[in-house]
XYZ file of N, CA and C in Angstrom:
375
model
N 20.823 5.841 -1.290
C 20.218 4.506 -1.090
C 18.655 5.138 -0.739
N 17.697 4.880 -1.486
C 16.245 4.954 -1.308
C 15.665 3.848 -1.631
N 15.099 3.086 -0.669
C 14.294 2.019 -0.730
C 12.955 1.837 0.088
N 12.048 1.178 -0.502
C 10.981 0.654 0.256
C 10.601 -0.775 0.213
N 10.405 -1.266 1.340
C 10.334 -2.867 1.395
C 9.152 -3.162 1.968
N 8.447 -3.963 1.275
C 6.948 -4.545 1.737
C 7.362 -6.013 2.245
N 6.366 -6.312 3.151
C 6.170 -7.804 3.779
C 4.939 -7.754 4.305
N 4.503 -9.007 4.480
C 3.401 -9.492 5.030
C 2.390 -10.119 4.297
N 2.727 -10.343 2.962
C 1.922 -11.090 2.117
C 1.813 -12.480 2.275
N 0.891 -13.191 1.609
C 0.793 -14.470 1.937
C -0.565 -15.168 1.416
N -0.753 -16.390 1.790
C -2.039 -17.082 1.364
C -2.970 -17.076 2.481
N -4.242 -16.555 2.241
C -5.104 -16.563 3.233
C -6.525 -17.004 2.714
N -7.429 -17.582 3.438
C -8.721 -17.955 3.063
C -9.532 -16.616 3.033
N -10.665 -16.850 2.089
C -11.616 -15.731 2.215
C -12.199 -15.465 3.540
N -12.320 -14.130 3.812
C -12.668 -13.764 5.186
C -11.619 -13.719 6.071
N -10.387 -13.916 5.835
C -9.218 -13.894 6.624
C -8.672 -12.453 6.539
N -7.397 -12.204 7.367
C -6.862 -11.123 7.547
C -5.292 -11.154 7.216
N -4.726 -10.022 6.859
C -3.244 -9.953 6.601
C -3.078 -8.535 6.863
N -1.833 -8.349 7.335
C -1.174 -7.050 7.695
C 0.012 -6.650 6.851
N 0.028 -5.802 5.981
C 1.320 -5.458 5.233
C 1.922 -4.403 5.734
N 3.292 -4.606 5.627
C 4.316 -3.691 6.146
C 5.050 -3.047 5.015
N 5.503 -1.694 5.132
C 6.260 -1.157 4.290
C 7.104 -0.186 4.875
N 8.635 -0.422 4.859
C 9.503 0.112 5.623
C 10.447 0.864 4.727
N 10.593 2.065 5.099
C 11.597 2.897 4.255
C 13.076 3.115 4.750
N 14.098 2.817 3.760
C 15.283 2.898 4.185
C 16.150 3.901 3.264
N 16.829 4.635 3.985
C 17.573 5.711 3.202
C 17.110 6.991 3.001
N 15.926 7.280 3.586
C 15.164 8.376 3.340
C 14.164 8.755 4.345
N 13.851 9.833 4.844
C 12.552 10.064 5.851
C 11.243 9.979 5.062
N 10.629 8.821 5.557
C 9.320 8.600 4.926
C 8.264 9.595 5.382
N 8.538 10.349 6.480
C 7.581 11.202 7.125
C 7.422 12.466 6.367
N 8.083 12.586 5.374
C 7.972 13.693 4.372
C 7.189 13.199 3.049
N 6.715 12.134 2.999
C 5.758 11.712 2.017
C 4.426 10.916 2.396
N 3.629 11.027 1.394
C 2.402 10.293 1.718
C 2.788 8.854 1.322
N 2.063 8.045 1.903
C 2.308 6.744 1.663
C 1.043 6.008 0.988
N 1.401 5.349 -0.172
C 0.106 4.857 -0.944
C 0.314 3.282 -0.994
N -0.552 2.619 -1.061
C -0.758 1.181 -1.442
C -1.354 0.951 -2.867
N -0.763 0.249 -3.608
C -1.369 -0.171 -5.043
C -1.423 -1.646 -5.032
N -1.948 -2.258 -5.968
C -2.138 -3.658 -6.398
C -2.383 -3.922 -7.715
N -1.859 -4.927 -8.134
C -2.009 -5.441 -9.672
C -2.209 -6.848 -9.619
N -3.592 -7.133 -10.047
C -4.061 -8.620 -10.263
C -3.496 -9.180 -11.630
N -3.446 -10.473 -11.720
C -3.034 -11.031 -13.082
C -3.972 -10.556 -14.192
N -3.357 -10.001 -15.208
C -4.291 -9.647 -16.488
C -4.907 -8.206 -16.263
N -4.722 -7.603 -15.155
C -5.368 -6.432 -14.812
C -4.376 -5.200 -14.623
N -4.873 -3.860 -14.760
C -4.045 -2.756 -14.659
C -3.777 -2.621 -13.191
N -2.737 -2.014 -12.710
C -2.492 -1.725 -11.364
C -3.457 -0.554 -10.945
N -3.880 -0.662 -9.793
C -4.850 0.178 -9.248
C -4.579 0.621 -7.943
N -4.844 1.798 -7.422
C -4.716 2.348 -6.042
C -5.798 1.691 -5.129
N -5.061 1.685 -3.994
C -6.015 0.853 -2.989
C -6.053 2.096 -1.670
N -5.094 2.363 -1.154
C -5.321 3.340 -0.164
C -4.136 4.145 -0.057
N -4.114 5.413 0.494
C -2.992 6.209 0.940
C -3.358 7.033 2.176
N -2.308 7.626 2.802
C -2.147 8.086 3.779
C -1.192 9.502 3.935
N -1.525 10.588 4.643
C -0.998 11.589 4.487
C 0.364 11.539 5.338
N 1.124 12.672 5.153
C 2.435 12.580 5.777
C 2.275 12.420 7.521
N 1.450 13.172 8.095
C 0.989 13.073 9.624
C 0.275 12.054 9.936
N -0.264 11.167 9.144
C -1.324 10.220 9.307
C -2.846 10.694 9.443
N -3.137 12.009 9.133
C -4.424 12.787 9.579
C -5.261 12.574 8.453
N -5.043 12.108 7.361
C -5.855 12.097 6.273
C -5.589 10.629 5.485
N -6.793 10.111 5.133
C -6.576 8.888 4.471
C -7.577 8.847 3.186
N -7.258 7.837 2.304
C -8.355 7.688 1.234
C -8.195 6.126 1.012
N -9.413 5.943 0.438
C -9.580 4.204 0.055
C -10.409 4.090 -1.065
N -9.803 3.052 -1.936
C -10.672 2.694 -3.146
C -11.969 2.319 -2.601
N -13.183 2.441 -3.432
C -14.502 1.845 -3.047
C -14.349 0.421 -2.693
N -13.737 -0.303 -3.482
C -13.656 -1.918 -3.455
C -13.106 -2.294 -2.083
N -12.379 -1.456 -1.244
C -11.842 -2.005 -0.062
C -12.328 -0.977 1.142
N -13.188 -0.182 0.910
C -13.616 0.687 2.214
C -14.455 -0.218 3.063
N -14.110 -0.020 4.366
C -14.756 -0.917 5.360
C -13.973 -2.296 5.917
N -13.051 -2.544 4.882
C -12.308 -3.817 5.113
C -10.879 -3.462 5.465
N -10.408 -2.564 4.777
C -8.817 -2.207 4.784
C -8.429 -1.031 5.711
N -7.397 -0.894 6.305
C -7.284 0.107 7.216
C -5.727 0.520 6.998
N -5.526 1.682 6.584
C -4.246 2.223 6.428
C -3.529 2.900 7.637
N -2.354 2.916 7.944
C -1.827 3.559 9.186
C -0.335 3.585 8.693
N 0.441 4.548 9.582
C 1.878 4.626 9.583
C 2.417 4.952 10.883
N 3.526 4.782 11.139
C 4.342 5.101 12.328
C 5.621 5.759 11.822
N 5.595 6.971 11.964
C 6.865 7.730 11.328
C 8.110 7.574 12.379
N 7.856 7.111 13.429
C 9.085 6.843 14.433
C 9.867 5.646 13.869
N 9.086 4.772 13.156
C 9.752 3.429 12.574
C 9.943 3.667 11.185
N 9.529 4.779 10.581
C 9.780 5.024 9.178
C 8.883 3.951 8.470
N 7.887 3.686 8.798
C 7.141 2.617 8.071
C 5.550 2.884 8.067
N 4.881 2.303 7.060
C 3.439 2.347 6.766
C 2.992 0.920 6.780
N 1.508 0.807 7.078
C 1.025 -0.385 7.146
C -0.198 -0.603 6.564
N -0.932 -1.499 6.208
C -2.159 -1.889 5.434
C -2.669 -3.199 6.149
N -3.606 -2.770 6.993
C -4.425 -3.756 7.695
C -5.517 -4.287 6.832
N -5.719 -5.515 6.443
C -6.580 -6.190 5.417
C -7.475 -7.059 6.100
N -8.649 -6.796 6.300
C -9.541 -7.612 7.063
C -10.688 -8.159 5.848
N -11.524 -9.124 6.231
C -12.467 -9.579 5.432
C -12.126 -9.786 3.989
N -10.820 -10.625 3.746
C -10.341 -10.645 2.461
C -11.302 -11.500 1.436
N -11.363 -11.143 0.552
C -12.157 -11.611 -0.697
C -11.159 -12.231 -1.693
N -11.494 -13.113 -2.509
C -10.644 -13.610 -3.807
C -10.327 -12.507 -4.672
N -11.119 -11.576 -5.117
C -10.793 -10.563 -5.892
C -9.613 -9.486 -5.216
N -9.458 -9.840 -3.973
C -8.249 -9.123 -3.586
C -6.869 -9.455 -3.870
N -6.848 -10.743 -4.402
C -5.710 -11.547 -4.842
C -4.911 -10.486 -5.762
N -3.610 -10.318 -5.412
C -3.003 -9.458 -6.354
C -1.459 -9.185 -5.805
N -0.563 -8.641 -6.543
C 0.712 -8.185 -5.870
C 0.601 -6.690 -5.331
N 0.765 -6.648 -4.106
C 0.587 -5.293 -3.493
C 1.931 -4.593 -3.338
N 1.718 -3.405 -3.720
C 3.071 -2.278 -3.492
C 2.883 -1.068 -2.893
N 3.839 -0.848 -2.099
C 3.782 0.508 -1.466
C 4.560 1.574 -2.173
N 4.315 2.744 -1.999
C 4.956 3.886 -2.583
C 4.948 4.993 -1.782
N 5.960 5.822 -1.921
C 6.185 7.024 -1.268
C 5.728 8.197 -2.269
N 4.639 8.897 -2.004
C 3.913 9.867 -2.864
C 4.292 11.377 -2.706
N 4.439 12.152 -3.638
C 4.487 13.558 -3.448
C 3.134 14.121 -3.032
N 2.049 13.520 -3.609
C 0.694 14.095 -3.518
C -0.089 12.786 -3.166
N -0.995 13.118 -2.319
C -1.838 12.020 -1.896
C -2.897 11.781 -2.853
N -2.713 11.017 -3.668
C -3.700 10.374 -4.636
C -3.628 8.918 -4.908
N -4.639 8.346 -5.338
C -4.658 6.834 -5.809
C -4.340 6.906 -7.376
N -4.401 7.908 -7.842
C -4.313 7.965 -9.431
C -2.715 7.583 -9.747
N -2.628 6.686 -10.849
C -1.315 6.399 -11.284
C -0.954 7.079 -12.477
N -1.820 8.125 -13.072
C -1.601 8.991 -14.420
C -0.553 9.669 -14.318
N 0.093 10.071 -13.125
C 1.351 10.931 -13.152
C 2.442 10.111 -12.656
N 3.348 9.555 -13.383
C 4.545 8.782 -12.810
C 5.426 9.709 -11.771
N 5.729 11.007 -12.010
C 6.230 11.927 -11.428
C 5.896 11.940 -9.948
N 4.652 11.494 -9.689
C 4.229 11.486 -8.321
C 4.806 10.587 -7.412
N 5.542 9.679 -7.945
C 5.993 8.550 -7.153
C 7.438 8.554 -6.902
N 7.776 8.900 -5.606
C 9.295 9.055 -5.262
C 10.035 7.616 -5.158
N 9.258 6.817 -4.824
C 9.750 5.511 -4.551
C 8.749 4.253 -4.827
N 9.118 3.099 -5.220
C 8.164 1.758 -5.182
C 8.806 0.935 -4.329
N 8.051 0.089 -3.628
C 8.596 -1.142 -3.054
C 8.534 -2.266 -4.250
N 9.080 -3.503 -3.622
C 9.188 -4.617 -4.674
C 8.029 -5.503 -4.971
N 6.926 -5.220 -4.082
C 5.825 -5.858 -4.067
C 5.822 -7.276 -3.234
N 4.548 -7.531 -2.753
C 4.363 -8.646 -1.822
C 3.090 -9.211 -2.400
N 3.009 -10.497 -2.594
C 1.961 -11.390 -3.092
C 0.915 -11.520 -1.989
N -0.377 -11.268 -2.354
C -1.621 -11.581 -1.445
C -2.448 -12.676 -2.322
N -2.539 -13.796 -1.759
C -3.524 -14.622 -2.533
C -4.600 -15.006 -1.628
N -5.894 -14.767 -1.902
C -7.050 -15.229 -1.197
C -7.742 -16.265 -1.751
N -7.675 -17.481 -1.214
C -8.254 -18.622 -1.902
C -8.637 -19.617 -0.694
N -9.603 -20.476 -1.260
C -9.910 -21.820 -0.287
C -8.644 -22.808 -0.441
C-alpha cells in the first residue's frame, strides 16, 4: 500500500487562506521530496511548490511566491501547503506528490513515486 491523501481544500474569498495537508500511508515520506501541483479547468497541470526530504530547501512557482508556504513534518509523515492572500486565479484542484527529484517540472513521469487524489480549492466571492 502506497498512498498520499490530501485534505484542506474548500471555498474561500479572495484574500483568504487555506492550509492543505498531504499525509503518506504505507511508505516513509521522509525519503522523498514533496511537491504540490495544481490544475485549473481548461489548463495544464503546473508545479506550485516543493520541499526537500529534510525540509531544508524549498521551491515556489513565481505565481505563488510570497503568498504560499510549504512545510513538512516527517514525524507525522506529512506535508503542508499554507496558502495566504488567495486569488481567483489560484482556483484549481491541488495535488501532492512524492518526488524522487525536487523539481516543479512535470516533464518526467518517472519522477513521481506517488500522487494524491486531489483537493479542490475555489477562490471566489
